[in-house]
Amino acid sequence: MASSSSSSSVKFIEKALLATGSFALSYTDPDQKWLIRKHLTSFLQDYPNFELSTDTFNHNNGAKVQLFSLEGSLRIRNSTTQLPNVELTIWIHENYPITPPLVFINPASIPIRTNHPFVSSSGFTNSRYIETWEYPRCNLLNFIRNLKKVLANDHPFVLTDSIPKRNLSISRTEALDRLATSLHYDVLTIMERSEEEIENLWKLQSEMKQRTESVNTIITELENERETLKVRALNLKEHTDVLENWAETNYRKLTKSTSIDDMGIEEMFEIESEVEGLAEDDAIEDVLRVLEEAAARGELEIGSYLKQVRVLAREQFFIRQNRLKIQSFHI
C-alpha cells in the first residue's frame, strides 16, 4: 500500500486493518487491532516525521507476515551536544502488544560502532526495555522515548560518554540502562585483558616447552658422559690391576735377588707388552667413539664408518686375545 500522510494516518490505519485478501495484515484479534490503532495514533502524534506503511516481513525461521512498519529519523541529543540523527525502521509484530516491536537502525553512510551494547552490526536494536517488555506496562511510544535516552547515552555512530553522571532526576529505567551500558563495556575490557593474559600464557607455555627440551637434552648428554666415565673408570681399574700384579711379582724377585744379574731386569719388563696392549685397546676405543660421534653428526658417510669400524674391531680383537694369552702365561 502507499504511504500515508500525517492528516490521514488514522484512516490509513483503519483501512489497513480492515483489508482482506492479499492486502490483509497478520493481526487477527479485534481487540489487538484496536490497541494497535490506538498506539500507532499516539506514536504519530509525537513523531509526525515517521511514515507509516505496510509491507512483508521475513522472520528468521522463514515465516512471512504482513505488518505495519514505521520509518523515520530520530533526533538524538544528550545534555550538552546535538548528536547525529538515527534512521529507524519499526515493525509492529503480529503478536503486538504482547510481543514488542522489532526495531532496526539504518546505518546509511555511517557504520554502526562495533560492540555496541544494544545495537548489533545488522542494526537490530535490543534494549533493556525490550528485554523486560510486559504489556500493559510497555507500549510503542514509551519504548521509543526510552530508546532516545539509551542512544543519547551511548550513540550507535559516534563515541559518547557512557559513564552515568550523578543526576538525581533520571528515572529508574534510565539508570538501569546506563548501568547496563557501563557493565557491557566493563565486560569487554575484562575480556580483552583476559585474551591478552591467555596469549601471554600460551607464549610462556611455548617457552617452558623449549626450556624443557633443552633440559632433557642436557640430561641426556650428562647420562652419556656418565656412561663414558664409567667405562674409563673400569679401564683405569683394569690398568691398575695389571700394574699391581706386575709390581707384586717383580718386588718378590727384587727382594730375593743378590746381584743385578739375578734381578732379571729384562724379564721384569717383558710384561710391558701387556701394558702396551691395554694402551692400544684404549686408543682403539677412543677412535671408535670419535667415529660414532662423527657419523651421528653426519660428518662421516655410513659406508666409510662401517668399513673403519670393521678394521678397528678386528685389530682390537687380536689385541685382546694377545692380552689374554699373556695374562694366562703369568698366572
Coordinates of C-alpha atoms in Angstrom, one line a residue:
M1 CA 0.0 0.0 0.0
A2 CA 1.0 3.6 -0.5
S3 CA 2.5 5.6 2.4
S4 CA 0.0 7.6 4.5
S5 CA 0.2 11.4 5.2
S6 CA 0.0 12.8 8.7
S7 CA -3.5 14.1 8.1
S8 CA -4.9 10.8 7.0
S9 CA -2.9 8.4 9.3
V10 CA -6.0 7.3 11.2
K11 CA -7.9 6.5 8.1
F12 CA -4.9 4.7 6.7
I13 CA -4.6 2.5 9.8
E14 CA -8.3 1.7 9.8
K15 CA -8.3 0.8 6.1
A16 CA -5.2 -1.4 6.5
L17 CA -6.6 -3.2 9.5
L18 CA -9.9 -3.9 7.6
A19 CA -8.2 -5.1 4.4
T20 CA -8.7 -8.6 3.2
G21 CA -7.2 -11.0 0.6
S22 CA -3.6 -10.4 -0.4
F23 CA -3.7 -7.0 1.4
A24 CA -4.8 -8.4 4.7
L25 CA -2.4 -7.8 7.6
S26 CA -1.3 -10.6 10.1
Y27 CA -3.2 -9.1 13.0
T28 CA -6.3 -11.2 13.6
D29 CA -7.8 -10.4 17.0
P30 CA -10.2 -7.4 17.0
D31 CA -9.0 -6.2 20.5
Q32 CA -5.5 -6.4 19.2
K33 CA -6.4 -4.3 16.1
W34 CA -8.0 -1.7 18.3
L35 CA -4.9 -1.4 20.5
I36 CA -2.6 -1.2 17.5
R37 CA -4.7 1.6 16.1
K38 CA -4.5 3.5 19.4
H39 CA -0.8 3.0 19.9
L40 CA 0.1 4.0 16.3
T41 CA -2.0 7.1 16.5
S42 CA -0.3 8.2 19.8
F43 CA 3.1 7.5 18.3
L44 CA 2.5 9.5 15.1
Q45 CA 1.2 12.4 17.2
D46 CA 4.5 12.6 19.0
Y47 CA 6.7 11.7 16.0
P48 CA 4.8 13.0 12.9
N49 CA 8.0 12.8 10.8
F50 CA 7.7 9.0 10.7
E51 CA 6.0 7.4 7.7
L52 CA 3.5 4.6 8.2
S53 CA 3.1 1.8 5.6
T54 CA 2.5 -1.9 5.4
D55 CA 4.9 -4.5 4.0
T56 CA 6.1 -8.1 4.1
F57 CA 8.4 -9.0 7.0
N58 CA 10.5 -12.2 6.8
H59 CA 11.2 -13.8 10.2
N60 CA 14.5 -15.7 10.8
N61 CA 12.6 -19.0 10.7
G62 CA 11.4 -18.2 7.1
A63 CA 7.8 -17.2 8.0
K64 CA 6.4 -14.3 6.0
V65 CA 3.9 -11.9 7.6
Q66 CA 2.2 -8.6 6.6
L67 CA 2.9 -5.9 9.2
F68 CA 2.8 -2.2 9.8
S69 CA 6.1 -0.5 9.5
L70 CA 7.3 2.9 10.6
E71 CA 10.3 4.7 9.0
G72 CA 11.7 8.0 10.1
S73 CA 14.6 9.9 11.7
L74 CA 15.0 10.0 15.5
R75 CA 16.7 13.2 16.7
I76 CA 19.3 12.4 19.4
R77 CA 20.6 14.9 21.9
N78 CA 22.4 14.4 25.2
S79 CA 22.7 17.0 27.9
T80 CA 25.4 19.1 26.0
T81 CA 25.5 18.1 22.4
Q82 CA 23.3 17.5 19.4
L83 CA 24.3 14.1 18.1
P84 CA 23.7 12.6 14.6
N85 CA 20.1 11.6 13.8
V86 CA 19.3 7.9 13.8
E87 CA 17.2 6.5 11.0
L88 CA 14.8 3.8 12.3
T89 CA 12.6 1.1 10.8
I90 CA 10.0 -0.1 13.3
W91 CA 7.9 -3.3 12.6
I92 CA 4.8 -3.8 14.6
H93 CA 4.9 -7.5 15.5
E94 CA 2.0 -9.7 14.6
N95 CA 1.6 -10.5 18.3
Y96 CA 1.8 -6.9 19.5
P97 CA 1.3 -5.7 22.2
I98 CA 2.2 -9.0 23.9
T99 CA 5.4 -9.1 21.8
P100 CA 7.5 -6.0 21.5
P101 CA 8.0 -4.2 18.1
L102 CA 11.1 -5.0 16.0
V103 CA 13.4 -2.0 15.7
F104 CA 16.2 -1.7 13.2
I105 CA 18.7 1.2 12.9
N106 CA 19.6 2.1 9.3
P107 CA 23.3 3.0 9.2
A108 CA 23.1 4.8 5.9
S109 CA 26.6 6.2 5.3
I110 CA 27.8 6.0 8.9
P111 CA 28.7 2.5 10.1
I112 CA 27.4 1.2 13.4
R113 CA 30.0 1.1 16.1
T114 CA 31.3 -2.4 17.0
N115 CA 30.5 -4.0 20.3
H116 CA 27.6 -1.6 21.0
P117 CA 25.6 -2.9 24.0
F118 CA 22.1 -2.6 22.4
V119 CA 22.7 -2.4 18.6
S120 CA 24.0 -5.3 16.6
S121 CA 26.1 -4.9 13.4
S122 CA 22.9 -5.6 11.4
G123 CA 21.1 -2.7 13.1
F124 CA 18.8 -4.8 15.2
T125 CA 18.1 -3.0 18.5
N126 CA 17.5 -4.9 21.7
S127 CA 17.5 -2.6 24.7
R128 CA 16.7 -3.5 28.3
Y129 CA 13.2 -2.1 27.8
I130 CA 12.6 -4.7 25.1
E131 CA 14.1 -7.5 27.2
T132 CA 11.8 -6.7 30.1
W133 CA 8.8 -6.0 27.8
E134 CA 5.5 -6.6 29.6
Y135 CA 2.0 -5.5 28.5
P136 CA 0.2 -3.2 29.5
R137 CA 3.2 -1.6 31.3
C138 CA 5.1 -1.3 28.0
N139 CA 4.0 0.2 24.6
L140 CA 5.4 1.5 21.4
L141 CA 5.6 5.2 22.3
N142 CA 7.3 4.7 25.7
F143 CA 9.8 2.3 24.1
I144 CA 10.9 5.0 21.5
R145 CA 11.2 7.6 24.3
N146 CA 13.4 5.2 26.2
L147 CA 15.4 4.4 23.1
K148 CA 16.2 8.1 22.6
K149 CA 17.7 8.2 26.1
V150 CA 19.6 5.0 25.5
L151 CA 21.1 6.2 22.2
A152 CA 21.9 9.6 23.7
N153 CA 23.8 7.9 26.5
D154 CA 25.6 5.6 24.0
H155 CA 25.2 6.6 20.4
P156 CA 25.5 3.9 17.7
F157 CA 27.5 6.0 15.3
V158 CA 29.8 8.2 17.4
L159 CA 31.6 7.5 20.7
T160 CA 29.9 9.2 23.6
D161 CA 30.5 9.2 27.4
S162 CA 28.6 6.2 28.6
I163 CA 29.6 6.6 32.2
P164 CA 26.5 7.7 34.2
K165 CA 26.7 11.2 35.6
R166 CA 25.3 12.0 39.0
N167 CA 21.8 13.1 38.2
L168 CA 19.1 12.6 40.8
S169 CA 16.3 13.4 38.3
I170 CA 16.8 10.4 36.0
S171 CA 14.2 7.6 36.1
R172 CA 14.9 4.1 37.4
T173 CA 14.7 2.7 33.9
E174 CA 17.2 5.2 32.5
A175 CA 19.5 4.5 35.5
L176 CA 19.3 0.8 34.8
D177 CA 20.0 1.4 31.1
R178 CA 23.1 3.4 31.9
L179 CA 24.3 0.7 34.4
A180 CA 23.8 -2.0 31.7
T181 CA 25.9 0.1 29.3
S182 CA 28.7 0.6 31.8
L183 CA 28.7 -3.1 32.7
H184 CA 28.8 -4.0 29.0
Y185 CA 31.9 -2.0 28.4
D186 CA 33.5 -3.3 31.6
V187 CA 32.9 -6.9 30.4
L188 CA 34.5 -6.0 27.1
T189 CA 37.6 -4.6 28.8
I190 CA 37.9 -7.6 31.1
M191 CA 37.6 -9.9 28.1
E192 CA 40.3 -8.0 26.2
R193 CA 42.6 -8.3 29.2
S194 CA 41.8 -12.0 29.6
E195 CA 42.6 -12.6 26.0
E196 CA 45.9 -10.8 26.4
E197 CA 46.7 -12.8 29.5
I198 CA 45.8 -16.0 27.7
E199 CA 48.1 -15.1 24.8
N200 CA 50.9 -14.4 27.2
L201 CA 50.3 -17.7 29.0
W202 CA 50.5 -19.5 25.6
K203 CA 53.8 -17.8 24.9
L204 CA 55.1 -18.8 28.3
Q205 CA 54.0 -22.3 27.8
S206 CA 55.8 -22.5 24.5
E207 CA 58.9 -21.0 26.1
M208 CA 58.7 -23.5 29.0
K209 CA 58.4 -26.4 26.5
Q210 CA 61.5 -25.2 24.7
R211 CA 63.4 -25.0 28.0
T212 CA 62.2 -28.5 29.0
E213 CA 63.5 -29.8 25.7
S214 CA 66.8 -28.1 26.4
V215 CA 67.0 -29.5 29.9
N216 CA 66.2 -33.0 28.6
T217 CA 68.9 -32.7 26.0
I218 CA 71.4 -31.6 28.7
I219 CA 70.3 -34.6 30.9
T220 CA 70.8 -37.0 28.0
E221 CA 74.3 -35.6 27.3
L222 CA 75.1 -35.9 31.0
E223 CA 73.9 -39.5 31.1
N224 CA 76.0 -40.3 28.1
E225 CA 79.0 -38.6 29.7
R226 CA 78.4 -40.6 32.9
E227 CA 78.4 -43.9 31.0
T228 CA 81.6 -42.8 29.2
L229 CA 83.2 -42.1 32.6
K230 CA 82.1 -45.4 33.9
V231 CA 83.9 -47.2 31.0
R232 CA 87.0 -45.1 31.6
A233 CA 86.9 -45.9 35.3
L234 CA 86.7 -49.6 34.5
N235 CA 89.6 -49.3 32.1
L236 CA 91.7 -47.5 34.8
K237 CA 90.8 -50.2 37.3
E238 CA 92.0 -52.8 34.8
H239 CA 95.2 -50.9 34.2
T240 CA 95.7 -50.6 38.0
D241 CA 95.2 -54.3 38.5
V242 CA 97.8 -55.1 35.8
L243 CA 100.4 -52.7 37.3
E244 CA 99.7 -54.1 40.8
N245 CA 100.3 -57.6 39.6
W246 CA 103.5 -56.5 37.9
A247 CA 104.8 -54.7 40.9
E248 CA 103.9 -57.6 43.3
T249 CA 105.6 -60.2 41.0
N250 CA 108.7 -58.2 40.4
Y251 CA 109.0 -57.0 44.0
R252 CA 109.4 -60.5 45.1
K253 CA 112.2 -61.0 42.5
L254 CA 114.0 -57.9 43.6
T255 CA 113.9 -58.9 47.3
K256 CA 115.2 -62.4 46.6
S257 CA 118.0 -61.4 44.1
T258 CA 121.6 -60.9 45.4
S259 CA 123.0 -59.1 42.3
I260 CA 121.9 -57.1 39.3
D261 CA 122.2 -60.1 37.1
D262 CA 120.0 -62.1 39.4
M263 CA 117.3 -59.4 39.3
G264 CA 116.4 -60.2 35.7
I265 CA 115.7 -56.7 34.7
E266 CA 114.8 -57.6 31.1
E267 CA 112.4 -60.3 32.3
M268 CA 110.7 -57.8 34.5
F269 CA 109.8 -55.5 31.6
E270 CA 108.5 -58.3 29.4
I271 CA 105.1 -57.5 30.9
E272 CA 105.3 -54.2 29.1
S273 CA 103.8 -55.9 26.1
E274 CA 100.6 -56.4 28.1
V275 CA 100.5 -52.7 29.2
E276 CA 101.1 -51.7 25.6
G277 CA 98.2 -53.9 24.6
L278 CA 96.0 -52.1 27.1
A279 CA 97.1 -48.8 25.7
E280 CA 96.3 -49.9 22.2
D281 CA 92.9 -51.2 23.3
D282 CA 92.1 -47.9 24.8
A283 CA 93.3 -46.0 21.8
I284 CA 91.0 -48.1 19.5
E285 CA 88.0 -47.4 21.9
D286 CA 88.7 -43.7 21.7
V287 CA 88.9 -43.8 17.9
L288 CA 85.6 -45.9 17.7
R289 CA 83.9 -43.3 19.9
V290 CA 85.0 -40.4 17.8
L291 CA 83.9 -42.2 14.6
E292 CA 80.5 -42.8 16.1
E293 CA 80.0 -39.1 17.1
A294 CA 81.1 -38.0 13.6
A295 CA 78.6 -40.4 12.0
A296 CA 75.8 -39.2 14.3
R297 CA 76.5 -35.6 13.2
G298 CA 76.5 -36.6 9.5
E299 CA 80.2 -35.7 9.1
L300 CA 81.1 -39.3 8.1
E301 CA 79.3 -41.4 5.5
I302 CA 77.8 -44.6 6.8
G303 CA 79.7 -46.8 4.4
S304 CA 83.1 -45.3 5.4
Y305 CA 82.1 -45.5 9.0
L306 CA 81.2 -49.2 8.9
K307 CA 84.4 -50.0 6.9
Q308 CA 86.7 -48.4 9.5
V309 CA 84.8 -49.9 12.4
R310 CA 85.3 -53.4 11.0
V311 CA 89.0 -52.8 10.6
L312 CA 89.4 -51.4 14.1
A313 CA 87.2 -54.1 15.7
R314 CA 89.3 -56.8 14.0
E315 CA 92.5 -55.2 15.3
Q316 CA 91.0 -54.8 18.8
F317 CA 90.0 -58.5 18.8
F318 CA 93.6 -59.7 18.2
I319 CA 95.0 -57.2 20.8
R320 CA 92.6 -58.6 23.5
Q321 CA 93.4 -62.2 22.5
N322 CA 97.1 -61.5 22.9
R323 CA 96.4 -59.9 26.3
L324 CA 94.5 -62.9 27.5
K325 CA 97.4 -65.2 26.4
I326 CA 99.9 -63.0 28.3
Q327 CA 97.8 -63.0 31.4
S328 CA 97.3 -66.8 31.4
F329 CA 101.1 -67.2 30.9
H330 CA 101.9 -65.2 34.0
I331 CA 99.2 -66.9 36.1

